[in-house]
Short mmCIF file of C-alpha atoms and ligand atoms in Angstrom, two decimals:
data_model
loop_
_atom_site.label_atom_id
_atom_site.label_comp_id
_atom_site.label_asym_id
_atom_site.label_seq_id
_atom_site.Cartn_x
_atom_site.Cartn_y
_atom_site.Cartn_z
CA MET Z 474 37.93 89.60 -15.24
CA THR Z 475 38.49 89.77 -19.33
CA GLU Z 476 39.89 93.42 -19.25
CA ASN Z 477 42.81 92.26 -17.10
CA LEU Z 478 43.10 89.46 -19.49
CA THR Z 479 43.27 91.47 -22.68
CA GLN Z 480 46.04 93.35 -21.00
CA THR Z 481 47.88 90.23 -19.91
CA PHE Z 482 47.22 89.05 -23.66
CA THR Z 483 49.10 92.06 -25.16
CA GLU Z 484 51.65 91.86 -22.54
CA ILE Z 485 52.34 88.12 -23.67
CA PHE Z 486 51.69 88.15 -27.16
CA GLY Z 487 52.39 92.10 -28.32
CA PRO Z 488 50.26 94.62 -29.65
CA SER Z 489 48.28 94.13 -32.70
CA ALA Z 490 45.68 95.92 -34.71
CA THR Z 491 43.70 92.57 -34.99
CA PRO Z 492 41.14 92.57 -32.46
CA ILE Z 493 41.09 89.54 -29.79
CA ARG Z 494 38.10 87.76 -29.30
CA HIS Z 495 36.78 86.53 -25.74
CA PHE Z 496 35.32 82.96 -25.34
CA HIS Z 497 34.47 80.93 -22.19
CA ALA Z 498 33.69 77.28 -21.26
CA PRO Z 499 32.55 76.00 -18.24
CA GLY Z 500 33.39 73.08 -16.04
CA ARG Z 501 30.72 70.36 -15.32
CA ILE Z 502 29.57 68.79 -12.09
CA ASN Z 503 27.65 65.60 -12.56
CA ILE Z 504 24.43 65.45 -10.11
CA ILE Z 505 23.80 61.63 -10.58
CA GLY Z 506 24.62 59.03 -13.23
CA GLU Z 507 28.85 58.02 -12.33
CA HIS Z 508 30.74 55.66 -14.59
CA ILE Z 509 27.67 55.65 -16.94
CA ASP Z 510 28.78 57.46 -19.92
CA TYR Z 511 31.01 54.79 -21.59
CA ASN Z 512 28.09 52.16 -20.21
CA GLY Z 513 25.93 53.89 -22.69
CA GLY Z 514 23.22 54.93 -20.14
CA TYR Z 515 22.08 57.80 -18.47
CA VAL Z 516 23.67 60.83 -16.95
CA LEU Z 517 22.40 64.26 -15.15
CA PRO Z 518 25.15 66.69 -15.11
CA CYS Z 519 25.39 70.37 -15.45
CA ALA Z 520 27.74 73.06 -16.52
CA THR Z 521 29.38 75.18 -13.73
CA ILE Z 522 29.92 79.15 -13.31
CA MET Z 523 33.70 78.42 -13.07
CA GLY Z 524 35.29 77.80 -16.17
CA THR Z 525 38.02 78.82 -18.75
CA TYR Z 526 38.31 82.14 -20.26
CA ALA Z 527 39.82 81.70 -24.12
CA LEU Z 528 41.40 85.07 -25.44
CA ILE Z 529 42.35 84.73 -29.36
CA ARG Z 530 43.81 86.52 -31.90
CA GLN Z 531 44.94 85.72 -35.92
CA ASN Z 532 48.62 86.51 -36.15
CA ASN Z 533 49.49 86.23 -39.61
CA THR Z 534 52.19 83.53 -39.34
CA SER Z 535 51.88 79.91 -40.02
CA THR Z 536 52.52 79.13 -36.26
CA THR Z 537 50.47 79.37 -33.08
CA ARG Z 538 51.28 80.39 -29.71
CA PHE Z 539 49.52 78.88 -26.51
CA ALA Z 540 49.67 80.27 -23.24
CA SER Z 541 47.70 79.99 -19.81
CA THR Z 542 47.72 82.35 -16.74
CA ASN Z 543 47.57 78.90 -15.22
CA PHE Z 544 50.86 77.61 -16.05
CA VAL Z 545 52.74 80.89 -16.09
CA GLU Z 546 55.59 78.84 -15.57
CA LYS Z 547 55.30 77.09 -18.83
CA GLY Z 548 55.75 80.15 -21.14
CA ILE Z 549 54.73 80.31 -24.57
CA THR Z 550 54.12 76.87 -26.64
CA GLU Z 551 54.76 77.64 -30.08
CA ILE Z 552 53.76 74.83 -32.72
CA PRO Z 553 54.21 74.99 -36.39
CA LEU Z 554 50.63 74.62 -37.85
CA ALA Z 555 52.17 71.96 -40.19
CA ASP Z 556 53.27 70.03 -37.53
CA VAL Z 557 50.65 69.40 -34.94
CA THR Z 558 51.42 66.48 -32.97
CA TYR Z 559 51.48 65.09 -29.32
CA ASN Z 560 54.35 65.92 -26.93
CA PRO Z 561 54.54 65.49 -23.53
CA ILE Z 562 56.84 68.64 -23.37
CA HIS Z 563 53.98 70.41 -24.55
CA ASP Z 564 52.00 68.98 -21.09
CA TRP Z 565 48.85 71.12 -20.98
CA ALA Z 566 48.85 72.55 -24.29
CA ASN Z 567 48.31 69.14 -25.90
CA TYR Z 568 44.61 69.42 -25.04
CA PRO Z 569 43.99 72.31 -27.23
CA MET Z 570 46.31 71.22 -30.00
CA GLY Z 571 44.39 67.96 -29.86
CA VAL Z 572 41.21 70.07 -31.08
CA LEU Z 573 43.43 71.79 -33.46
CA HIS Z 574 44.48 68.52 -34.85
CA TYR Z 575 41.31 66.97 -35.46
CA MET Z 576 39.88 70.21 -37.08
CA GLN Z 577 42.86 70.15 -39.57
CA GLN Z 578 41.88 66.69 -40.17
CA ASP Z 579 38.49 67.43 -40.91
CA GLY Z 580 39.76 69.48 -43.93
CA HIS Z 581 39.74 72.71 -42.53
CA LYS Z 582 42.70 75.39 -43.14
CA ILE Z 583 43.46 77.05 -40.03
CA ALA Z 584 45.56 80.29 -39.99
CA GLY Z 585 48.04 81.07 -37.31
CA PHE Z 586 46.84 82.32 -34.10
CA ASP Z 587 47.64 83.20 -30.34
CA VAL Z 588 45.64 82.05 -27.87
CA LEU Z 589 45.49 82.48 -24.27
CA PHE Z 590 43.58 80.66 -21.28
CA SER Z 591 42.81 81.37 -18.03
CA GLY Z 592 40.59 79.26 -16.19
CA ASN Z 593 39.35 79.01 -12.09
CA ILE Z 594 38.29 75.66 -12.27
CA PRO Z 595 40.71 73.59 -9.76
CA ASN Z 596 42.80 71.28 -11.52
CA GLY Z 597 42.68 67.48 -11.01
CA ALA Z 598 39.76 67.97 -8.79
CA GLY Z 599 37.05 66.22 -10.98
CA LEU Z 600 35.51 69.31 -12.17
CA SER Z 601 36.62 68.67 -15.99
CA SER Z 602 39.03 71.76 -16.37
CA SER Z 603 40.57 69.43 -19.51
CA ALA Z 604 36.86 69.24 -21.44
CA SER Z 605 36.43 72.68 -20.29
CA LEU Z 606 40.06 73.55 -22.07
CA GLU Z 607 39.17 71.50 -25.08
CA VAL Z 608 35.53 72.86 -25.77
CA ALA Z 609 36.83 76.80 -25.06
CA MET Z 610 39.64 76.10 -27.53
CA ALA Z 611 36.98 74.34 -30.40
CA THR Z 612 34.43 77.07 -29.71
CA ALA Z 613 37.13 79.58 -30.11
CA LEU Z 614 38.49 78.21 -33.44
CA ASN Z 615 34.78 77.29 -34.89
CA GLU Z 616 34.10 81.16 -34.40
CA LEU Z 617 37.54 82.59 -35.53
CA PHE Z 618 37.54 80.85 -38.88
CA GLY Z 619 34.14 80.49 -39.43
CA LEU Z 620 34.26 76.61 -39.48
CA GLY Z 621 30.26 76.06 -39.46
CA TYR Z 622 30.52 73.20 -36.69
CA ALA Z 623 27.23 72.63 -34.54
CA MET Z 624 28.03 72.75 -31.00
CA ILE Z 625 27.29 68.83 -30.66
CA ASP Z 626 30.08 68.32 -33.23
CA LEU Z 627 32.56 70.33 -31.31
CA VAL Z 628 31.54 68.30 -27.89
CA LYS Z 629 32.22 65.04 -30.23
CA LEU Z 630 35.44 66.45 -31.61
CA ALA Z 631 36.67 67.32 -28.01
CA GLN Z 632 36.14 64.00 -26.98
CA ARG Z 633 38.07 62.75 -29.70
CA ALA Z 634 40.95 64.72 -29.15
CA GLU Z 635 41.02 63.81 -25.58
CA ASN Z 636 41.13 60.07 -26.59
CA LEU Z 637 42.91 59.82 -29.49
CA PHE Z 638 45.38 62.87 -29.36
CA CYS Z 639 46.04 62.77 -25.35
CA GLY Z 640 45.29 59.22 -24.81
CA VAL Z 641 42.83 59.67 -21.72
CA ASN Z 642 40.04 57.13 -22.50
CA CYS Z 643 37.02 59.26 -20.96
CA GLY Z 644 33.15 59.12 -21.91
CA ILE Z 645 31.19 61.76 -23.48
CA MET Z 646 29.90 63.22 -20.53
CA ASP Z 647 32.24 66.01 -19.72
CA GLN Z 648 32.78 67.75 -23.11
CA PHE Z 649 28.55 67.34 -23.29
CA ALA Z 650 27.91 69.23 -20.09
CA VAL Z 651 30.84 71.69 -20.93
CA GLY Z 652 29.51 72.46 -24.58
CA MET Z 653 25.70 72.18 -23.95
CA GLY Z 654 24.71 73.29 -20.34
CA ARG Z 655 22.35 76.06 -19.65
CA LYS Z 656 22.02 78.26 -16.86
CA ASP Z 657 19.75 76.75 -14.23
CA PHE Z 658 19.37 73.64 -16.41
CA ALA Z 659 20.70 70.08 -15.73
CA ILE Z 660 21.27 67.73 -18.74
CA TYR Z 661 19.37 64.50 -18.72
CA LEU Z 662 21.37 62.74 -21.51
CA HIS Z 663 21.54 59.13 -22.99
CA CYS Z 664 25.09 58.67 -23.55
CA ASP Z 665 24.61 56.03 -26.17
CA THR Z 666 21.92 57.80 -28.71
CA LEU Z 667 22.79 61.38 -27.26
CA GLU Z 668 19.59 62.17 -27.09
CA TYR Z 669 18.92 64.47 -24.33
CA ARG Z 670 16.43 66.78 -22.56
CA TYR Z 671 17.31 70.12 -19.97
CA ILE Z 672 15.65 69.52 -16.72
CA PRO Z 673 15.12 72.73 -14.49
CA MET Z 674 17.08 72.62 -11.53
CA SER Z 675 14.50 73.47 -9.03
CA LEU Z 676 15.94 72.73 -5.73
CA GLY Z 677 13.39 74.49 -3.80
CA ALA Z 678 15.29 75.28 -0.24
CA TYR Z 679 18.67 73.51 -1.21
CA LYS Z 680 21.61 74.32 -2.74
CA ILE Z 681 24.42 72.41 -4.21
CA VAL Z 682 27.78 72.58 -2.03
CA ILE Z 683 30.99 71.16 -3.95
CA MET Z 684 33.60 69.91 -1.52
CA ASN Z 685 37.00 69.43 -2.89
CA THR Z 686 38.90 66.99 -0.97
CA ASN Z 687 41.99 68.63 -2.48
CA LYS Z 688 43.78 65.21 -2.75
CA ARG Z 689 44.61 64.66 -6.38
CA ARG Z 690 43.02 61.92 -8.42
CA GLN Z 691 46.36 59.59 -8.31
CA LEU Z 692 45.87 56.27 -9.89
CA SER Z 693 42.27 57.31 -11.48
CA GLU Z 694 43.55 56.67 -14.85
CA SER Z 695 44.75 53.19 -14.46
CA LYS Z 696 41.61 52.06 -12.53
CA TYR Z 697 39.50 53.80 -14.63
CA ASN Z 698 40.88 51.75 -17.81
CA GLU Z 699 40.44 48.90 -15.47
CA ARG Z 700 36.49 49.69 -14.62
CA ARG Z 701 35.79 49.72 -18.50
CA ALA Z 702 37.80 46.67 -19.00
CA GLU Z 703 35.58 44.78 -16.23
CA CYS Z 704 32.11 46.26 -17.53
CA GLU Z 705 32.99 45.11 -20.75
CA GLN Z 706 33.55 41.38 -19.08
CA ALA Z 707 30.45 41.46 -17.56
CA LEU Z 708 28.32 42.69 -20.68
CA ALA Z 709 30.20 39.64 -22.63
CA LEU Z 710 28.95 37.30 -19.85
CA LEU Z 711 25.53 38.84 -19.71
CA ARG Z 712 25.29 38.84 -23.50
CA LYS Z 713 25.65 34.85 -23.57
CA LYS Z 714 21.79 34.90 -22.38
CA HIS Z 715 20.43 38.46 -23.20
CA ASN Z 716 20.24 40.31 -26.34
CA ILE Z 717 21.62 43.51 -24.94
CA THR Z 718 24.66 45.63 -26.42
CA GLN Z 719 25.17 47.94 -23.18
CA LEU Z 720 25.47 46.85 -19.52
CA THR Z 721 22.89 49.84 -19.08
CA ASP Z 722 20.07 47.73 -21.39
CA LEU Z 723 19.35 45.96 -18.42
CA ALA Z 724 16.96 47.11 -15.59
CA PRO Z 725 17.68 46.13 -11.94
CA ASP Z 726 15.41 43.12 -11.68
CA ASP Z 727 16.76 41.43 -15.07
CA PHE Z 728 19.88 42.30 -13.57
CA THR Z 729 18.87 39.88 -10.56
CA ASN Z 730 17.58 37.32 -12.72
CA ALA Z 731 20.42 37.22 -14.73
CA ALA Z 732 23.20 37.63 -12.21
CA HIS Z 733 24.05 33.91 -11.98
CA LEU Z 734 26.00 34.61 -15.48
CA ILE Z 735 28.53 36.52 -13.73
CA THR Z 736 30.50 33.95 -11.23
CA ASP Z 737 33.25 36.41 -10.54
CA GLU Z 738 31.97 38.43 -7.46
CA THR Z 739 34.21 41.57 -8.55
CA ILE Z 740 32.62 41.60 -11.78
CA HIS Z 741 29.24 41.21 -10.41
CA ARG Z 742 29.83 43.86 -8.31
CA ARG Z 743 30.87 46.17 -10.99
CA ALA Z 744 27.81 45.21 -13.39
CA ARG Z 745 25.39 46.08 -10.18
CA HIS Z 746 26.60 49.45 -9.74
CA VAL Z 747 26.26 50.19 -13.21
CA ILE Z 748 22.66 49.10 -13.61
CA HIS Z 749 21.54 50.44 -10.24
CA GLU Z 750 23.28 53.51 -10.88
CA ASN Z 751 21.58 54.01 -14.24
CA HIS Z 752 18.35 53.32 -12.76
CA ARG Z 753 18.92 56.07 -10.10
CA VAL Z 754 19.32 58.58 -12.57
CA GLN Z 755 15.93 57.90 -14.07
CA GLN Z 756 14.80 58.06 -10.60
CA ALA Z 757 16.31 61.34 -9.70
CA VAL Z 758 14.79 63.13 -12.99
CA THR Z 759 11.37 62.32 -11.69
CA ALA Z 760 11.93 63.29 -8.51
CA LEU Z 761 13.57 66.37 -9.45
CA GLU Z 762 10.64 67.08 -11.61
CA THR Z 763 8.20 66.75 -9.14
CA GLY Z 764 9.79 68.54 -6.81
CA ASP Z 765 10.63 65.79 -4.54
CA ILE Z 766 14.11 67.00 -3.40
CA ALA Z 767 14.52 64.81 -0.20
CA ALA Z 768 14.38 61.71 -2.69
CA VAL Z 769 17.04 63.11 -4.97
CA GLY Z 770 19.32 63.38 -1.86
CA ALA Z 771 18.83 59.90 -0.78
CA LEU Z 772 19.48 58.85 -4.42
CA LEU Z 773 22.99 60.53 -4.13
CA THR Z 774 23.68 58.77 -0.87
CA GLN Z 775 23.10 55.61 -2.26
CA SER Z 776 25.05 56.40 -5.20
CA HIS Z 777 28.14 56.76 -3.12
CA ASN Z 778 27.49 53.78 -1.40
CA SER Z 779 27.71 51.96 -4.71
CA LEU Z 780 30.59 53.94 -5.72
CA ARG Z 781 32.31 52.72 -2.69
CA ASP Z 782 31.43 49.40 -2.08
CA ASP Z 783 30.43 47.81 -5.54
CA TYR Z 784 32.52 49.85 -7.99
CA GLU Z 785 35.44 50.89 -5.42
CA VAL Z 786 36.39 54.48 -7.09
CA SER Z 787 36.22 56.08 -3.70
CA CYS Z 788 38.69 56.81 -1.37
CA ARG Z 789 39.20 57.82 2.24
CA GLU Z 790 39.24 61.43 1.77
CA LEU Z 791 36.17 60.96 -0.30
CA ASP Z 792 34.53 59.00 2.07
CA VAL Z 793 35.63 61.38 5.06
CA ILE Z 794 34.04 63.92 3.69
CA VAL Z 795 30.78 62.42 2.51
CA ALA Z 796 30.43 60.83 6.07
CA ALA Z 797 31.00 64.24 7.40
CA ALA Z 798 28.48 65.99 5.18
CA LEU Z 799 25.74 63.39 5.91
CA GLY Z 800 26.06 63.62 9.36
CA HIS Z 801 25.17 67.74 9.35
CA PRO Z 802 21.84 68.30 10.11
CA ALA Z 803 21.41 70.65 6.80
CA CYS Z 804 22.59 68.10 4.61
CA ILE Z 805 20.00 65.65 2.83
CA GLY Z 806 22.65 63.60 0.42
CA ALA Z 807 25.67 63.64 -0.95
CA ARG Z 808 28.40 61.53 -2.77
CA MET Z 809 31.77 61.38 -4.55
CA MET Z 810 31.60 62.85 -7.96
CA GLY Z 811 33.60 62.24 -11.40
CA ALA Z 812 36.15 59.24 -11.99
CA GLY Z 813 36.87 58.86 -8.21
CA PHE Z 814 40.23 58.21 -6.27
CA GLY Z 815 40.06 61.88 -4.95
CA GLY Z 816 39.10 65.17 -6.67
CA CYS Z 817 35.50 66.24 -5.79
CA ALA Z 818 32.24 65.35 -3.64
CA ILE Z 819 29.11 66.76 -3.80
CA ALA Z 820 26.04 67.59 -1.67
CA PHE Z 821 22.62 68.87 -1.45
CA VAL Z 822 22.15 71.29 1.72
CA GLU Z 823 19.41 73.36 2.94
CA GLU Z 824 19.97 76.82 1.73
CA SER Z 825 19.95 78.74 5.23
CA GLY Z 826 22.29 76.25 6.62
CA VAL Z 827 25.38 76.22 3.69
CA GLU Z 828 27.55 78.69 5.63
CA GLY Z 829 27.54 76.77 8.82
CA PHE Z 830 27.70 73.61 6.67
CA MET Z 831 30.97 74.58 4.78
CA GLN Z 832 32.52 75.82 8.05
CA THR Z 833 31.82 72.48 9.94
CA ILE Z 834 32.59 69.95 7.15
CA SER Z 835 35.93 71.90 6.51
CA ASN Z 836 36.96 71.67 10.04
CA GLU Z 837 36.07 68.22 10.69
CA TYR Z 838 37.96 67.11 7.45
CA THR Z 839 41.13 69.02 8.17
CA LYS Z 840 41.03 67.32 11.66
CA THR Z 841 40.56 63.55 10.06
CA ILE Z 842 42.79 64.44 6.87
CA GLY Z 843 45.44 66.96 7.93
CA TYR Z 844 44.73 69.43 5.40
CA ALA Z 845 41.75 71.72 4.62
CA PRO Z 846 38.94 71.04 1.67
CA GLY Z 847 37.97 73.65 -0.78
CA MET Z 848 34.28 74.25 -0.23
CA TYR Z 849 32.03 76.19 -3.35
CA ALA Z 850 28.56 76.55 -2.97
CA GLN Z 851 27.52 76.15 -6.76
CA GLU Z 852 24.97 77.44 -9.47
CA SER Z 853 24.62 75.91 -12.71
CA GLY Z 854 26.12 77.96 -15.54
CA ASP Z 855 25.98 78.36 -19.20
CA GLY Z 856 27.64 76.06 -21.91
CA ALA Z 857 30.75 77.47 -24.16
CA ARG Z 858 29.75 80.77 -25.97
CA GLU Z 859 31.62 83.59 -27.27
CA LEU Z 860 31.35 86.78 -24.88
C1 GLA N 1266 35.53 61.17 -16.00
C2 GLA N 1266 35.40 60.68 -17.35
C3 GLA N 1266 33.85 60.96 -17.63
C4 GLA N 1266 33.21 59.81 -16.91
C5 GLA N 1266 33.40 60.13 -15.15
C6 GLA N 1266 32.88 59.15 -14.40
O1 GLA N 1266 34.94 62.31 -15.27
O2 GLA N 1266 35.93 61.85 -18.06
O3 GLA N 1266 33.62 60.87 -19.23
O4 GLA N 1266 33.42 58.81 -17.26
O5 GLA N 1266 34.69 60.22 -15.10
O6 GLA N 1266 31.34 59.12 -14.37
#
């Protein structure tokens, strides 16, 4: 893979005696804990095998040149290092530019460089291709220029770039999983304190299957911001009687007792999702650690129902694919994953039945929706690193 990319790099940017360095950052899947990160609670993501390659070389100029095999039609984006500012014209390149911008703002002198990205994470599918691109850029610049950031600081910088440079109001989960992921482990992360623990992904006889609805996540940004605002409203109401800083500070029982403080039925449901989902993550970790994979599966399905009915971030395509999965005898649990309104769902499937499962769900989905889904049996992978 990287040999071909080296050739492509040289074709695009020309030959040079300066060595090219190779980096990789994964995407992320989230086992459970959806719409929790910006509410300061627990999530359980892991890094994927799929990811983004970044090939990079200093170019002895005062400009940086970005190219991607995923956006060949966009050609080379050339940016003077003295003026790294967001511009919609730069399209995908704004993500790595944001990282560069915040490194400069931290006071680092970064010299000219050429970088080629190449990713195999389906775009807009909720597998964090943008976090992967940002963290790949951050890791590559950190190493190339010896900037001395720890990975956790690159993770935070990448989130800042996405929030403030690109104007996407995401939480910390994606960049964290992409930067800190470890093969064969999930990360049990508390999104407020950033305390975390690696949980072995010992799934016994089960495999993770990612089901891509191939419906691009429309609406997701405006609805995402709307949900965040609704959570803030719920928090403000609950704080009238409870000394809490986050919705996730309440356990489900406390919430039942406090529910009368929220009279708006919609806001009540939003809070109910967050508080119960946060609790499900803790239950899922216990179940994983005791080898009760069937219990994890059941929690996944509860999570889907809550995201669909209480948080209302699912859509027909996600509901169809999850229902088809749950109707298959090899599947012990499934749910939509990520922001919602399209993108992917995750299922736990008996290993011996994976092939049949993927075929059957694919056929059923295609028959109902009119186009085919993508199906990937996934393992967890390593976080961002130099190859
Ligand atoms: C998107 C965001 C994450 C997280 C999820 C929902 O993936 O980027 O920060 O909020 O949605 O759990």
